[in-house]
PDB file of C-alpha atoms in Angstrom:
ATOM      1  CA  UNK A1113     142.086 426.527 246.144  1.00  0.00           C
ATOM      2  CA  UNK A1114     145.766 426.916 245.295  1.00  0.00           C
ATOM      3  CA  UNK A1115     146.736 423.238 245.156  1.00  0.00           C
ATOM      4  CA  UNK A1116     145.735 421.474 241.945  1.00  0.00           C
ATOM      5  CA  UNK A1117     148.090 418.457 241.888  1.00  0.00           C
ATOM      6  CA  UNK A1118     148.999 416.195 244.795  1.00  0.00           C
ATOM      7  CA  UNK A1119     151.966 413.871 244.306  1.00  0.00           C
ATOM      8  CA  UNK A1120     152.442 410.927 246.631  1.00  0.00           C
ATOM      9  CA  UNK A1121     155.604 408.985 247.318  1.00  0.00           C
ATOM     10  CA  UNK A1122     154.941 405.244 247.521  1.00  0.00           C
ATOM     11  CA  UNK A1123     157.389 403.312 249.734  1.00  0.00           C
ATOM     12  CA  UNK A1124     156.857 404.089 253.427  1.00  0.00           C
ATOM     13  CA  UNK A1125     154.339 406.803 252.528  1.00  0.00           C
ATOM     14  CA  UNK A1126     151.510 404.690 251.101  1.00  0.00           C
ATOM     15  CA  UNK A1127     152.777 401.235 252.055  1.00  0.00           C
ATOM     16  CA  UNK A1128     155.414 399.532 254.205  1.00  0.00           C
ATOM     17  CA  UNK A1129     158.822 399.007 252.597  1.00  0.00           C
ATOM     18  CA  UNK A1130     161.937 399.789 254.630  1.00  0.00           C
ATOM     19  CA  UNK A1131     161.313 397.212 257.416  1.00  0.00           C
ATOM     20  CA  UNK A1132     161.640 394.461 254.789  1.00  0.00           C
ATOM     21  CA  UNK A1133     165.165 395.677 254.007  1.00  0.00           C
ATOM     22  CA  UNK A1134     166.118 395.726 257.689  1.00  0.00           C
ATOM     23  CA  UNK A1135     164.790 392.183 258.061  1.00  0.00           C
ATOM     24  CA  UNK A1136     166.812 391.086 255.018  1.00  0.00           C
ATOM     25  CA  UNK A1137     169.957 392.710 256.427  1.00  0.00           C
ATOM     26  CA  UNK A1138     169.570 390.733 259.658  1.00  0.00           C
ATOM     27  CA  UNK A1139     169.301 387.483 257.692  1.00  0.00           C
ATOM     28  CA  UNK A1140     172.319 388.445 255.598  1.00  0.00           C
ATOM     29  CA  UNK A1141     174.415 389.174 258.696  1.00  0.00           C
ATOM     30  CA  UNK A1142     173.463 385.803 260.165  1.00  0.00           C
ATOM     31  CA  UNK A1143     174.712 384.053 257.041  1.00  0.00           C
ATOM     32  CA  UNK A1144     178.103 385.753 257.314  1.00  0.00           C
ATOM     33  CA  UNK A1145     178.606 385.802 261.073  1.00  0.00           C
ATOM     34  CA  UNK A1146     181.666 383.537 260.756  1.00  0.00           C
ATOM     35  CA  UNK A1147     183.484 386.174 258.717  1.00  0.00           C
ATOM     36  CA  UNK A1148     182.721 389.480 260.425  1.00  0.00           C
ATOM     37  CA  UNK A1149     180.600 391.064 263.202  1.00  0.00           C
ATOM     38  CA  UNK A1150     177.135 392.217 262.163  1.00  0.00           C
ATOM     39  CA  UNK A1151     177.840 395.956 262.481  1.00  0.00           C
ATOM     40  CA  UNK A1152     180.885 395.612 260.224  1.00  0.00           C
ATOM     41  CA  UNK A1153     178.913 393.581 257.674  1.00  0.00           C
ATOM     42  CA  UNK A1154     176.218 396.265 257.537  1.00  0.00           C
ATOM     43  CA  UNK A1155     178.851 398.946 256.997  1.00  0.00           C
ATOM     44  CA  UNK A1156     180.360 396.962 254.116  1.00  0.00           C
ATOM     45  CA  UNK A1157     176.940 396.299 252.601  1.00  0.00           C
ATOM     46  CA  UNK A1158     175.985 399.983 252.734  1.00  0.00           C
ATOM     47  CA  UNK A1159     179.275 400.924 251.056  1.00  0.00           C
ATOM     48  CA  UNK A1160     178.557 398.418 248.284  1.00  0.00           C
ATOM     49  CA  UNK A1161     174.994 399.633 247.801  1.00  0.00           C
ATOM     50  CA  UNK A1162     176.058 403.267 247.446  1.00  0.00           C
ATOM     51  CA  UNK A1163     178.861 402.338 245.047  1.00  0.00           C
ATOM     52  CA  UNK A1164     176.384 400.397 242.914  1.00  0.00           C
ATOM     53  CA  UNK A1165     173.580 402.950 242.741  1.00  0.00           C
ATOM     54  CA  UNK A1166     174.759 404.300 239.387  1.00  0.00           C
ATOM     55  CA  UNK A1167     174.825 400.754 237.994  1.00  0.00           C
ATOM     56  CA  UNK A1168     171.715 399.191 239.506  1.00  0.00           C
ATOM     57  CA  UNK A1169     169.626 402.080 240.804  1.00  0.00           C
ATOM     58  CA  UNK A1170     167.300 401.607 243.773  1.00  0.00           C
ATOM     59  CA  UNK A1171     165.337 398.486 244.578  1.00  0.00           C
ATOM     60  CA  UNK A1172     165.471 394.892 245.699  1.00  0.00           C
ATOM     61  CA  UNK A1173     167.337 393.501 242.691  1.00  0.00           C
ATOM     62  CA  UNK A1174     170.217 395.921 243.134  1.00  0.00           C
ATOM     63  CA  UNK A1175     170.175 395.202 246.867  1.00  0.00           C
ATOM     64  CA  UNK A1176     170.417 391.472 246.143  1.00  0.00           C
ATOM     65  CA  UNK A1177     173.410 391.945 243.845  1.00  0.00           C
ATOM     66  CA  UNK A1178     175.079 394.167 246.445  1.00  0.00           C
ATOM     67  CA  UNK A1179     174.609 391.481 249.095  1.00  0.00           C
ATOM     68  CA  UNK A1180     176.289 388.913 246.842  1.00  0.00           C
ATOM     69  CA  UNK A1181     179.169 391.254 246.060  1.00  0.00           C
ATOM     70  CA  UNK A1182     179.632 392.084 249.741  1.00  0.00           C
ATOM     71  CA  UNK A1183     179.618 388.415 250.718  1.00  0.00           C
ATOM     72  CA  UNK A1184     182.303 387.646 248.148  1.00  0.00           C
ATOM     73  CA  UNK A1185     184.469 390.568 249.243  1.00  0.00           C
ATOM     74  CA  UNK A1186     184.404 390.084 253.021  1.00  0.00           C
ATOM     75  CA  UNK A1187     184.960 386.340 252.683  1.00  0.00           C
ATOM     76  CA  UNK A1188     187.808 386.797 250.207  1.00  0.00           C
ATOM     77  CA  UNK A1189     185.737 384.790 247.697  1.00  0.00           C
ATOM     78  CA  UNK A1190     185.463 381.857 250.091  1.00  0.00           C
ATOM     79  CA  UNK A1191     181.684 381.730 250.542  1.00  0.00           C
ATOM     80  CA  UNK A1192     180.165 378.467 249.263  1.00  0.00           C
ATOM     81  CA  UNK A1193     177.675 378.585 246.419  1.00  0.00           C
ATOM     82  CA  UNK A1194     174.989 377.394 248.836  1.00  0.00           C
ATOM     83  CA  UNK A1195     175.354 380.662 250.767  1.00  0.00           C
ATOM     84  CA  UNK A1196     175.018 382.682 247.566  1.00  0.00           C
ATOM     85  CA  UNK A1197     171.841 380.761 246.840  1.00  0.00           C
ATOM     86  CA  UNK A1198     170.527 381.738 250.287  1.00  0.00           C
ATOM     87  CA  UNK A1199     171.277 385.395 249.559  1.00  0.00           C
ATOM     88  CA  UNK A1200     169.298 385.140 246.321  1.00  0.00           C
ATOM     89  CA  UNK A1201     166.475 383.518 248.286  1.00  0.00           C
ATOM     90  CA  UNK A1202     166.439 386.485 250.683  1.00  0.00           C
ATOM     91  CA  UNK A1203     165.949 388.796 247.714  1.00  0.00           C
ATOM     92  CA  UNK A1204     163.261 386.630 246.169  1.00  0.00           C
ATOM     93  CA  UNK A1205     161.363 386.533 249.461  1.00  0.00           C
ATOM     94  CA  UNK A1206     161.446 390.348 249.516  1.00  0.00           C
ATOM     95  CA  UNK A1207     159.978 390.464 246.016  1.00  0.00           C
ATOM     96  CA  UNK A1208     157.100 388.270 247.167  1.00  0.00           C
ATOM     97  CA  UNK A1209     156.223 390.294 250.258  1.00  0.00           C
ATOM     98  CA  UNK A1210     152.635 391.474 250.567  1.00  0.00           C
ATOM     99  CA  UNK A1211     151.843 395.150 250.139  1.00  0.00           C
ATOM    100  CA  UNK A1212     150.687 396.468 253.503  1.00  0.00           C
ATOM    101  CA  UNK A1213     149.000 399.857 253.225  1.00  0.00           C
ATOM    102  CA  UNK A1214     149.756 402.339 255.975  1.00  0.00           C
ATOM    103  CA  UNK A1215     146.805 403.394 258.175  1.00  0.00           C
ATOM    104  CA  UNK A1216     144.263 405.649 256.504  1.00  0.00           C
ATOM    105  CA  UNK A1217     145.880 405.680 253.069  1.00  0.00           C
ATOM    106  CA  UNK A1218     142.997 404.403 250.964  1.00  0.00           C
ATOM    107  CA  UNK A1219     140.431 406.470 252.839  1.00  0.00           C
ATOM    108  CA  UNK A1220     142.464 409.624 252.184  1.00  0.00           C
ATOM    109  CA  UNK A1221     142.846 408.824 248.481  1.00  0.00           C
ATOM    110  CA  UNK A1222     139.112 408.207 248.207  1.00  0.00           C
ATOM    111  CA  UNK A1223     138.362 411.500 249.932  1.00  0.00           C
ATOM    112  CA  UNK A1224     140.717 413.565 247.755  1.00  0.00           C
ATOM    113  CA  UNK A1225     139.762 411.815 244.522  1.00  0.00           C
ATOM    114  CA  UNK A1226     137.912 414.168 242.156  1.00  0.00           C
ATOM    115  CA  UNK A1227     138.933 417.361 243.948  1.00  0.00           C
ATOM    116  CA  UNK A1228     142.589 417.203 242.861  1.00  0.00           C
ATOM    117  CA  UNK A1229     144.714 415.561 240.212  1.00  0.00           C
ATOM    118  CA  UNK A1230     146.609 412.883 242.082  1.00  0.00           C
ATOM    119  CA  UNK A1231     149.984 411.543 241.006  1.00  0.00           C
ATOM    120  CA  UNK A1232     152.164 408.695 242.217  1.00  0.00           C
ATOM    121  CA  UNK A1233     155.786 409.877 242.154  1.00  0.00           C
ATOM    122  CA  UNK A1234     158.164 407.192 243.361  1.00  0.00           C
ATOM    123  CA  UNK A1235     161.595 405.843 242.563  1.00  0.00           C
ATOM    124  CA  UNK A1236     163.060 402.380 242.282  1.00  0.00           C
ATOM    125  CA  UNK A1237     162.960 399.353 240.032  1.00  0.00           C
ATOM    126  CA  UNK A1238     160.203 399.716 237.432  1.00  0.00           C
ATOM    127  CA  UNK A1239     158.988 396.101 237.541  1.00  0.00           C
ATOM    128  CA  UNK A1240     158.978 395.921 241.333  1.00  0.00           C
ATOM    129  CA  UNK A1241     157.212 399.245 241.797  1.00  0.00           C
ATOM    130  CA  UNK A1242     154.583 398.281 239.234  1.00  0.00           C
ATOM    131  CA  UNK A1243     154.110 394.984 241.089  1.00  0.00           C
ATOM    132  CA  UNK A1244     153.571 396.742 244.400  1.00  0.00           C
ATOM    133  CA  UNK A1245     151.202 399.295 242.898  1.00  0.00           C
ATOM    134  CA  UNK A1246     149.095 396.531 241.346  1.00  0.00           C
ATOM    135  CA  UNK A1247     149.021 394.571 244.612  1.00  0.00           C
ATOM    136  CA  UNK A1248     148.102 397.700 246.560  1.00  0.00           C
ATOM    137  CA  UNK A1249     144.849 398.242 244.674  1.00  0.00           C
ATOM    138  CA  UNK A1250     145.533 401.993 244.622  1.00  0.00           C
ATOM    139  CA  UNK A1251     146.278 402.470 240.926  1.00  0.00           C
ATOM    140  CA  UNK A1252     142.734 403.640 240.159  1.00  0.00           C
ATOM    141  CA  UNK A1253     143.189 406.793 242.222  1.00  0.00           C
ATOM    142  CA  UNK A1254     146.075 408.242 240.226  1.00  0.00           C
ATOM    143  CA  UNK A1255     145.855 410.526 237.216  1.00  0.00           C
ATOM    144  CA  UNK A1256     149.513 409.839 236.402  1.00  0.00           C
ATOM    145  CA  UNK A1257     152.182 407.405 237.612  1.00  0.00           C
ATOM    146  CA  UNK A1258     155.859 408.375 237.519  1.00  0.00           C
ATOM    147  CA  UNK A1259     158.491 405.808 238.499  1.00  0.00           C
ATOM    148  CA  UNK A1260     161.853 407.575 238.556  1.00  0.00           C
ATOM    149  CA  UNK A1261     165.367 406.197 238.707  1.00  0.00           C
ATOM    150  CA  UNK A1262     166.237 409.134 240.979  1.00  0.00           C
ATOM    151  CA  UNK A1263     164.397 411.996 242.644  1.00  0.00           C
ATOM    152  CA  UNK A1264     166.458 415.067 241.934  1.00  0.00           C
ATOM    153  CA  UNK A1265     165.315 418.620 241.342  1.00  0.00           C
ATOM    154  CA  UNK A1266     165.558 418.138 237.573  1.00  0.00           C
ATOM    155  CA  UNK A1267     163.435 414.969 237.797  1.00  0.00           C
ATOM    156  CA  UNK A1268     160.628 416.801 239.580  1.00  0.00           C
ATOM    157  CA  UNK A1269     160.953 419.718 237.164  1.00  0.00           C
ATOM    158  CA  UNK A1270     160.382 417.301 234.286  1.00  0.00           C
ATOM    159  CA  UNK A1271     157.344 415.816 236.040  1.00  0.00           C
ATOM    160  CA  UNK A1272     155.820 419.229 236.752  1.00  0.00           C
ATOM    161  CA  UNK A1273     156.306 420.293 233.134  1.00  0.00           C
ATOM    162  CA  UNK A1274     154.656 417.074 231.960  1.00  0.00           C
ATOM    163  CA  UNK A1275     151.676 417.720 234.223  1.00  0.00           C
ATOM    164  CA  UNK A1276     151.441 421.300 232.915  1.00  0.00           C
ATOM    165  CA  UNK A1277     151.037 422.741 236.388  1.00  0.00           C
ATOM    166  CA  UNK A1278     152.776 425.688 238.030  1.00  0.00           C
ATOM    167  CA  UNK A1279     155.022 424.676 240.968  1.00  0.00           C
ATOM    168  CA  UNK A1280     152.957 426.786 243.371  1.00  0.00           C
ATOM    169  CA  UNK A1281     149.941 424.593 242.575  1.00  0.00           C
ATOM    170  CA  UNK A1282     151.870 421.355 243.203  1.00  0.00           C
ATOM    171  CA  UNK A1283     152.375 419.590 246.537  1.00  0.00           C
ATOM    172  CA  UNK A1284     154.497 416.517 247.255  1.00  0.00           C
ATOM    173  CA  UNK A1285     153.820 414.134 250.148  1.00  0.00           C
ATOM    174  CA  UNK A1286     156.554 411.767 251.254  1.00  0.00           C
ATOM    175  CA  UNK A1287     158.630 410.292 254.045  1.00  0.00           C
ATOM    176  CA  UNK A1288     162.064 411.295 252.713  1.00  0.00           C
ATOM    177  CA  UNK A1289     163.261 414.848 253.277  1.00  0.00           C
ATOM    178  CA  UNK A1290     166.108 414.279 250.847  1.00  0.00           C
ATOM    179  CA  UNK A1291     164.146 412.779 247.953  1.00  0.00           C
ATOM    180  CA  UNK A1292     160.564 413.983 248.397  1.00  0.00           C
ATOM    181  CA  UNK A1293     160.782 417.351 250.092  1.00  0.00           C
ATOM    182  CA  UNK A1294     163.905 419.391 249.344  1.00  0.00           C
ATOM    183  CA  UNK A1295     163.851 419.049 245.518  1.00  0.00           C
ATOM    184  CA  UNK A1296     160.219 420.216 245.337  1.00  0.00           C
ATOM    185  CA  UNK A1297     160.808 423.185 247.638  1.00  0.00           C
ATOM    186  CA  UNK A1298     163.741 424.201 245.460  1.00  0.00           C
ATOM    187  CA  UNK A1299     161.399 424.341 242.462  1.00  0.00           C
ATOM    188  CA  UNK A1300     158.865 426.548 244.230  1.00  0.00           C
ATOM    189  CA  UNK A1301     156.388 423.803 245.052  1.00  0.00           C
ATOM    190  CA  UNK A1302     154.830 422.777 248.359  1.00  0.00           C
ATOM    191  CA  UNK A1303     155.968 419.724 250.315  1.00  0.00           C
ATOM    192  CA  UNK A1304     154.582 417.839 253.291  1.00  0.00           C
ATOM    193  CA  UNK A1305     156.809 415.451 255.205  1.00  0.00           C
ATOM    194  CA  UNK A1306     155.161 412.372 256.719  1.00  0.00           C
ATOM    195  CA  UNK A1307     157.933 410.684 258.746  1.00  0.00           C
ATOM    196  CA  UNK A1308     158.205 406.904 258.840  1.00  0.00           C
ATOM    197  CA  UNK A1309     159.738 405.221 261.864  1.00  0.00           C
ATOM    198  CA  UNK A1310     162.625 403.782 259.819  1.00  0.00           C
ATOM    199  CA  UNK A1311     164.684 405.785 257.328  1.00  0.00           C
ATOM    200  CA  UNK A1312     167.533 404.376 255.231  1.00  0.00           C
ATOM    201  CA  UNK A1313     170.843 406.101 256.037  1.00  0.00           C
ATOM    202  CA  UNK A1314     171.186 407.328 252.448  1.00  0.00           C
ATOM    203  CA  UNK A1315     167.872 409.207 252.733  1.00  0.00           C
ATOM    204  CA  UNK A1316     168.540 410.906 256.059  1.00  0.00           C
ATOM    205  CA  UNK A1317     168.865 414.690 256.358  1.00  0.00           C
ATOM    206  CA  UNK A1318     170.649 415.995 259.438  1.00  0.00           C
ATOM    207  CA  UNK A1319     169.559 419.626 259.389  1.00  0.00           C
ATOM    208  CA  UNK A1320     166.230 421.201 260.259  1.00  0.00           C
ATOM    209  CA  UNK A1321     164.093 422.108 257.275  1.00  0.00           C
ATOM    210  CA  UNK A1322     162.432 425.511 257.559  1.00  0.00           C
ATOM    211  CA  UNK A1323     160.451 426.848 254.636  1.00  0.00           C
ATOM    212  CA  UNK A1324     157.185 428.727 254.155  1.00  0.00           C
ATOM    213  CA  UNK A1325     155.905 426.017 251.794  1.00  0.00           C
ATOM    214  CA  UNK A1326     156.971 423.107 254.043  1.00  0.00           C
ATOM    215  CA  UNK A1327     155.124 421.234 256.760  1.00  0.00           C
ATOM    216  CA  UNK A1328     155.715 418.045 258.696  1.00  0.00           C
ATOM    217  CA  UNK A1329     152.764 416.043 260.025  1.00  0.00           C
ATOM    218  CA  UNK A1330     152.335 412.724 261.783  1.00  0.00           C
ATOM    219  CA  UNK A1331     150.148 410.956 259.243  1.00  0.00           C
ATOM    220  CA  UNK A1332     148.547 411.144 255.828  1.00  0.00           C
ATOM    221  CA  UNK A1333     145.163 412.171 257.245  1.00  0.00           C
ATOM    222  CA  UNK A1334     146.651 415.331 258.704  1.00  0.00           C
ATOM    223  CA  UNK A1335     148.465 415.974 255.421  1.00  0.00           C
ATOM    224  CA  UNK A1336     145.168 415.776 253.507  1.00  0.00           C
ATOM    225  CA  UNK A1337     143.473 418.174 255.916  1.00  0.00           C
ATOM    226  CA  UNK A1338     146.362 420.618 255.566  1.00  0.00           C
ATOM    227  CA  UNK A1339     146.156 420.516 251.777  1.00  0.00           C
ATOM    228  CA  UNK A1340     142.484 421.477 251.853  1.00  0.00           C
ATOM    229  CA  UNK A1341     143.437 424.556 253.868  1.00  0.00           C
ATOM    230  CA  UNK A1342     146.099 425.731 251.389  1.00  0.00           C
TER     231      UNK A1342
END
């Protein structure tokens, strides 16, 4: 068996995440509808988020701060403090969301447990990701947990060195071609894409990925079956 380590992305691979951001964006646009149309607000918010990534990283807290900054900018600093409080409330509600596992996730982890070393390799805010992992009940399945500020080639190279595994014995499962798939392929590892029905614009890849160590499947069950055939 050539695969020894399986790394799993978390958000929108093991549990639901991105729909909560879309829901929050809708609420945010409703708060600011007197200042700008919704599509223009979303464009401004995205611009703010990308500009702030180096300062805040990924996650709900940075998203909350970007919403506040966007509200101040598009209103020319005219938004009342009550509206800012509502924006903060949107963020706090996101932080309290339940962790909804995607279909088949725990069964797959149970089935693979013991046959492979399993790793959680995700990015985002440390406290929030730890909260979601604890709520998920999945922590017991993982040999190692890596919460990254970014998922670049060098970040995966560091992880693979830490795990003391050759890239050809490593496979990454995730919903983001940009963050989960391409960096691992570049290192010589295997990668399996499990698409989620919503993908943040910043994570989208607009070219077809073709590689001998790459596969795209509909769900995590099919990914697990494919790994056993490698």
